[in-house]
Amino acid sequence: MRTPIIAGNWKMFKTVPEAKAFIEEVKGKAEVEGVESVICAPFTNLPALVEAVKGTSIKIGAQNLHFEDNGAFTGEISGEMLKGLGVDYVIIGHSERRAYFAETDETVNKKMHAAFRHGLTPIVCVGEKLEEREAGQTKDVCKVQTEAAFQGLSADQAAEAVIAYEPIWAIGTGKSSTAQDANEVISYIRDLVKGMYGEDVANKVRIQYGGSVKPENVAEYMGQSDIDGALVGGASLQPASYIQLVQGAK
Ligand code: G3P
């Protein structure tokens, strides 16, 4: 009932020629009926990528936006600017932005509203640090982050949003959460959405797992009851592995 979504988060990798070459290689292959395929790239790549994916089913996303629509915010990019380029998705609240760029639950929420104001689909990231996991606080952390992110959004907006559960200790470390553990947290997050918006919205919202997902383990995650896709860093950078991720998500 929910369309699986594989999103590559390129982080701060790839120049424009590299980005174009990537799309040339994955065209027609990282396109599988019934699976949504999204590349979230650095701002500098976005115009070239939007052009390169024309005529394909691949969608393009940004990795951040500012919560204001315009103003004296040197170095920032607004939702209106992204939408004007033809971008469809935007990652919000990635743990790297929370850790290195002072992103808070409050700014994440403002960015969710900004994304919807401009017709962008947010992929909002939540997840616990290693010490929080070890202290048994995983669900508490996800509850605070999820409820804050969705504050003030309508039921229709909530149903459109994508949530990425990314345990921070599993990002880029090669240590992935087991598929069963990830599914348990993700079903808990779905229950939180149910508590906020009711069952219909909870059944519609897509929740991805992120953290050391690779072609070899993607099918195991996708086989779980509540996992609707993956947000993938390292393994999304090589065309061959990105193709396998999308094909493995079916
Ligand atoms: O947003 C994706 C992410 O942070 C996971 O990165 O390299 O562990 O797949 P990676």
Coordinates of C-alpha atoms and ligand atoms in Angstrom, one line a residue:
M1 CA 0.0 0.0 0.0
R2 CA 2.9 2.4 0.7
T3 CA 5.4 2.9 -2.2
P4 CA 8.9 2.0 -1.0
I5 CA 11.4 4.8 -1.3
I6 CA 15.1 4.5 -1.7
A7 CA 16.9 7.8 -1.3
G8 CA 20.6 8.4 -1.8
N9 CA 22.1 11.0 0.4
W10 CA 25.3 12.1 -1.3
K11 CA 26.3 14.4 1.5
M12 CA 29.3 16.6 0.4
F13 CA 30.4 14.4 -2.5
K14 CA 30.4 14.8 -6.3
T15 CA 31.1 17.6 -8.6
V16 CA 28.7 18.5 -11.4
P17 CA 30.4 16.4 -14.1
E18 CA 30.5 13.4 -11.6
A19 CA 26.8 13.9 -10.8
K20 CA 25.8 13.9 -14.5
A21 CA 27.9 10.8 -15.2
F22 CA 26.2 9.0 -12.3
I23 CA 22.8 9.6 -13.8
E24 CA 23.9 8.5 -17.2
E25 CA 24.9 5.2 -15.6
V26 CA 21.9 4.6 -13.5
K27 CA 19.2 5.7 -16.0
G28 CA 16.8 2.8 -16.8
K29 CA 18.4 0.6 -14.2
A30 CA 17.8 2.5 -10.9
E31 CA 14.2 2.7 -12.1
V32 CA 12.0 0.0 -10.9
E33 CA 8.2 0.1 -11.1
G34 CA 6.7 0.4 -7.6
V35 CA 9.9 1.8 -6.1
E36 CA 10.6 5.5 -5.7
S37 CA 14.2 6.5 -6.4
V38 CA 15.5 9.8 -5.1
I39 CA 19.0 11.4 -5.3
C40 CA 19.6 14.0 -2.6
A41 CA 22.6 16.0 -3.7
P42 CA 24.6 19.1 -2.8
F43 CA 23.0 22.3 -3.9
T44 CA 25.6 22.9 -6.6
N45 CA 24.5 19.7 -8.4
L46 CA 20.8 20.3 -8.4
P47 CA 20.2 22.2 -11.7
A48 CA 22.3 19.7 -13.6
L49 CA 20.6 16.7 -11.9
V50 CA 17.1 18.0 -12.5
E51 CA 18.0 18.3 -16.2
A52 CA 19.8 14.9 -16.3
V53 CA 16.8 13.0 -14.9
K54 CA 14.2 14.4 -17.3
G55 CA 12.4 11.6 -19.0
T56 CA 13.3 9.2 -16.1
S57 CA 11.4 8.3 -13.0
I58 CA 14.3 9.4 -10.7
K59 CA 13.5 12.3 -8.4
I60 CA 15.9 14.9 -7.1
G61 CA 16.2 16.1 -3.5
A62 CA 18.2 18.7 -1.6
Q63 CA 19.9 18.0 1.8
N64 CA 18.7 21.1 3.6
L65 CA 16.8 24.4 3.2
H66 CA 16.3 27.5 5.3
F67 CA 13.0 27.9 7.1
E68 CA 12.5 31.5 5.9
D69 CA 11.4 32.2 2.4
N70 CA 13.9 35.0 1.8
G71 CA 15.9 37.6 3.7
A72 CA 19.3 38.5 4.9
F73 CA 20.6 35.0 5.5
T74 CA 23.9 34.8 3.8
G75 CA 24.7 31.4 2.4
E76 CA 21.3 30.0 2.8
I77 CA 18.8 28.5 0.3
S78 CA 15.0 28.7 0.6
G79 CA 12.3 26.2 -0.3
E80 CA 11.0 28.5 -3.0
M81 CA 14.4 28.5 -4.7
L82 CA 14.6 24.7 -4.6
K83 CA 11.1 24.2 -5.9
G84 CA 11.9 26.7 -8.7
L85 CA 14.7 24.5 -9.8
G86 CA 12.5 21.4 -10.1
V87 CA 13.6 19.7 -6.9
D88 CA 10.9 17.5 -5.3
Y89 CA 12.4 16.3 -1.9
V90 CA 14.4 17.8 0.9
I91 CA 16.2 16.1 3.8
I92 CA 15.5 17.9 7.0
G93 CA 17.2 17.4 10.4
H94 CA 19.9 14.9 9.4
S95 CA 22.0 14.1 12.5
E96 CA 25.1 15.6 10.8
R97 CA 23.2 18.9 10.6
R98 CA 22.0 18.6 14.2
A99 CA 25.5 17.8 15.4
Y100 CA 27.6 20.3 13.3
F101 CA 25.2 23.0 12.3
A102 CA 23.2 23.6 15.4
E103 CA 19.9 22.3 14.0
T104 CA 17.4 21.9 16.7
D105 CA 13.9 20.3 17.0
E106 CA 12.5 23.8 16.6
T107 CA 14.4 24.6 13.4
V108 CA 13.6 21.1 12.1
N109 CA 9.9 21.9 12.6
K110 CA 10.2 25.3 10.9
K111 CA 11.9 23.6 8.0
M112 CA 9.1 21.1 7.7
H113 CA 6.6 23.9 7.4
A114 CA 8.8 25.7 4.9
A115 CA 9.1 22.5 2.8
F116 CA 5.3 22.1 2.6
R117 CA 4.8 25.8 1.9
H118 CA 6.7 25.2 -1.3
G119 CA 5.5 21.8 -2.4
L120 CA 8.6 19.9 -1.4
T121 CA 8.4 16.5 0.3
P122 CA 10.4 16.4 3.5
I123 CA 12.5 13.4 4.5
V124 CA 12.9 14.2 8.2
C125 CA 15.6 12.3 10.1
V126 CA 15.3 11.1 13.7
G127 CA 17.5 8.8 15.7
E128 CA 19.4 8.2 18.8
K129 CA 23.1 8.6 19.7
L130 CA 25.0 5.5 20.9
E131 CA 25.0 6.6 24.6
E132 CA 21.2 7.2 24.4
R133 CA 20.8 3.7 22.9
E134 CA 22.9 2.2 25.7
A135 CA 20.9 4.1 28.3
G136 CA 17.7 2.5 26.9
Q137 CA 16.5 5.9 25.6
T138 CA 16.0 5.1 21.9
K139 CA 12.2 5.4 21.9
D140 CA 12.2 8.5 24.1
V141 CA 14.6 10.3 21.7
C142 CA 12.5 9.3 18.7
K143 CA 9.3 10.4 20.4
V144 CA 10.7 13.9 21.2
Q145 CA 12.2 14.4 17.7
T146 CA 9.2 13.1 15.8
E147 CA 6.5 15.0 17.8
A148 CA 8.5 18.2 17.5
A149 CA 9.1 17.8 13.8
F150 CA 5.4 17.4 13.1
Q151 CA 4.2 20.1 15.4
G152 CA 1.4 22.2 13.6
L153 CA 1.4 20.1 10.4
S154 CA -2.0 19.1 9.0
A155 CA -3.0 15.4 8.6
D156 CA -2.6 15.7 4.8
Q157 CA 0.9 17.1 5.2
A158 CA 1.9 14.4 7.7
A159 CA 0.7 11.7 5.4
E160 CA 2.9 13.1 2.6
A161 CA 6.0 13.3 4.8
V162 CA 8.8 10.7 4.8
I163 CA 10.5 9.9 8.1
A164 CA 14.0 8.4 8.1
Y165 CA 14.9 6.5 11.3
E166 CA 18.7 6.8 11.4
P167 CA 20.4 5.6 14.6
I168 CA 23.5 7.8 14.7
W169 CA 25.8 5.0 15.8
A170 CA 25.0 3.2 12.6
I171 CA 25.8 6.0 10.2
G172 CA 28.9 5.5 8.1
T173 CA 30.2 3.0 10.7
G174 CA 29.5 -0.3 9.0
K175 CA 27.5 -1.2 12.1
S176 CA 23.9 -1.4 11.0
S177 CA 20.9 -1.9 13.3
T178 CA 19.5 -5.4 12.8
A179 CA 16.4 -5.4 10.6
Q180 CA 14.3 -6.6 13.5
D181 CA 15.5 -3.8 15.9
A182 CA 15.1 -1.2 13.2
N183 CA 11.5 -2.5 12.5
E184 CA 10.7 -2.3 16.2
V185 CA 11.7 1.4 16.4
I186 CA 10.0 2.2 13.1
S187 CA 6.7 0.6 14.2
Y188 CA 7.0 2.6 17.4
I189 CA 7.4 5.8 15.3
R190 CA 4.4 4.8 13.2
D191 CA 2.4 4.4 16.5
L192 CA 3.5 8.0 17.4
V193 CA 2.1 9.2 14.1
K194 CA -1.1 7.3 14.9
G195 CA -1.3 9.0 18.3
M196 CA -0.9 12.4 16.6
Y197 CA -3.0 12.0 13.5
G198 CA -4.9 8.7 13.7
E199 CA -4.6 5.3 11.9
D200 CA -5.2 6.4 8.4
V201 CA -2.2 8.9 8.4
A202 CA -0.1 6.4 10.2
N203 CA -0.7 3.8 7.5
K204 CA 0.2 6.3 4.8
V205 CA 3.4 7.9 6.2
R206 CA 6.5 6.3 4.8
I207 CA 9.3 5.5 7.3
Q208 CA 12.8 4.6 6.0
Y209 CA 15.7 3.0 7.8
G210 CA 19.1 4.6 7.4
G211 CA 22.6 3.6 8.7
S212 CA 25.0 1.4 6.8
V213 CA 22.5 0.1 4.3
K214 CA 24.1 -1.7 1.4
P215 CA 23.1 -3.8 -1.6
E216 CA 23.7 -6.9 0.6
N217 CA 21.3 -6.0 3.4
V218 CA 18.6 -3.8 1.8
A219 CA 16.3 -6.7 1.1
E220 CA 16.3 -7.7 4.7
Y221 CA 15.2 -4.3 5.8
M222 CA 12.6 -4.1 3.1
G223 CA 11.2 -7.5 4.2
Q224 CA 10.1 -6.0 7.5
S225 CA 6.5 -5.0 8.2
D226 CA 7.0 -1.3 8.8
I227 CA 10.2 -0.4 6.9
D228 CA 9.3 1.5 3.7
G229 CA 12.7 2.1 2.3
A230 CA 16.2 3.4 3.1
L231 CA 18.1 6.6 3.3
V232 CA 21.6 5.6 2.1
G233 CA 24.8 7.5 2.3
G234 CA 28.0 5.7 1.3
A235 CA 26.5 3.0 -0.8
S236 CA 24.5 5.5 -2.9
L237 CA 27.6 7.0 -4.3
Q238 CA 28.6 4.3 -6.8
P239 CA 26.2 3.8 -9.7
A240 CA 26.4 0.0 -9.5
S241 CA 25.5 -0.2 -5.8
Y242 CA 22.8 2.4 -6.1
I243 CA 21.2 0.4 -8.9
Q244 CA 21.3 -2.7 -6.7
L245 CA 19.7 -0.8 -3.8
V246 CA 16.8 0.3 -5.9
Q247 CA 16.4 -3.1 -7.5
G248 CA 16.7 -4.8 -4.1
A249 CA 13.9 -2.7 -2.7
K250 CA 11.2 -4.3 -4.7
Ligands
G3P1 O1 21.5 9.8 5.4 C1 22.1 8.6 5.2 C2 23.1 8.3 6.3 O2 23.4 9.2 7.2 C3 23.5 6.9 6.4 O3 24.8 6.9 5.9 O4 26.8 6.0 4.9 O5 25.7 4.8 6.8 O6 24.6 4.8 4.6 P1 25.6 5.6 5.5

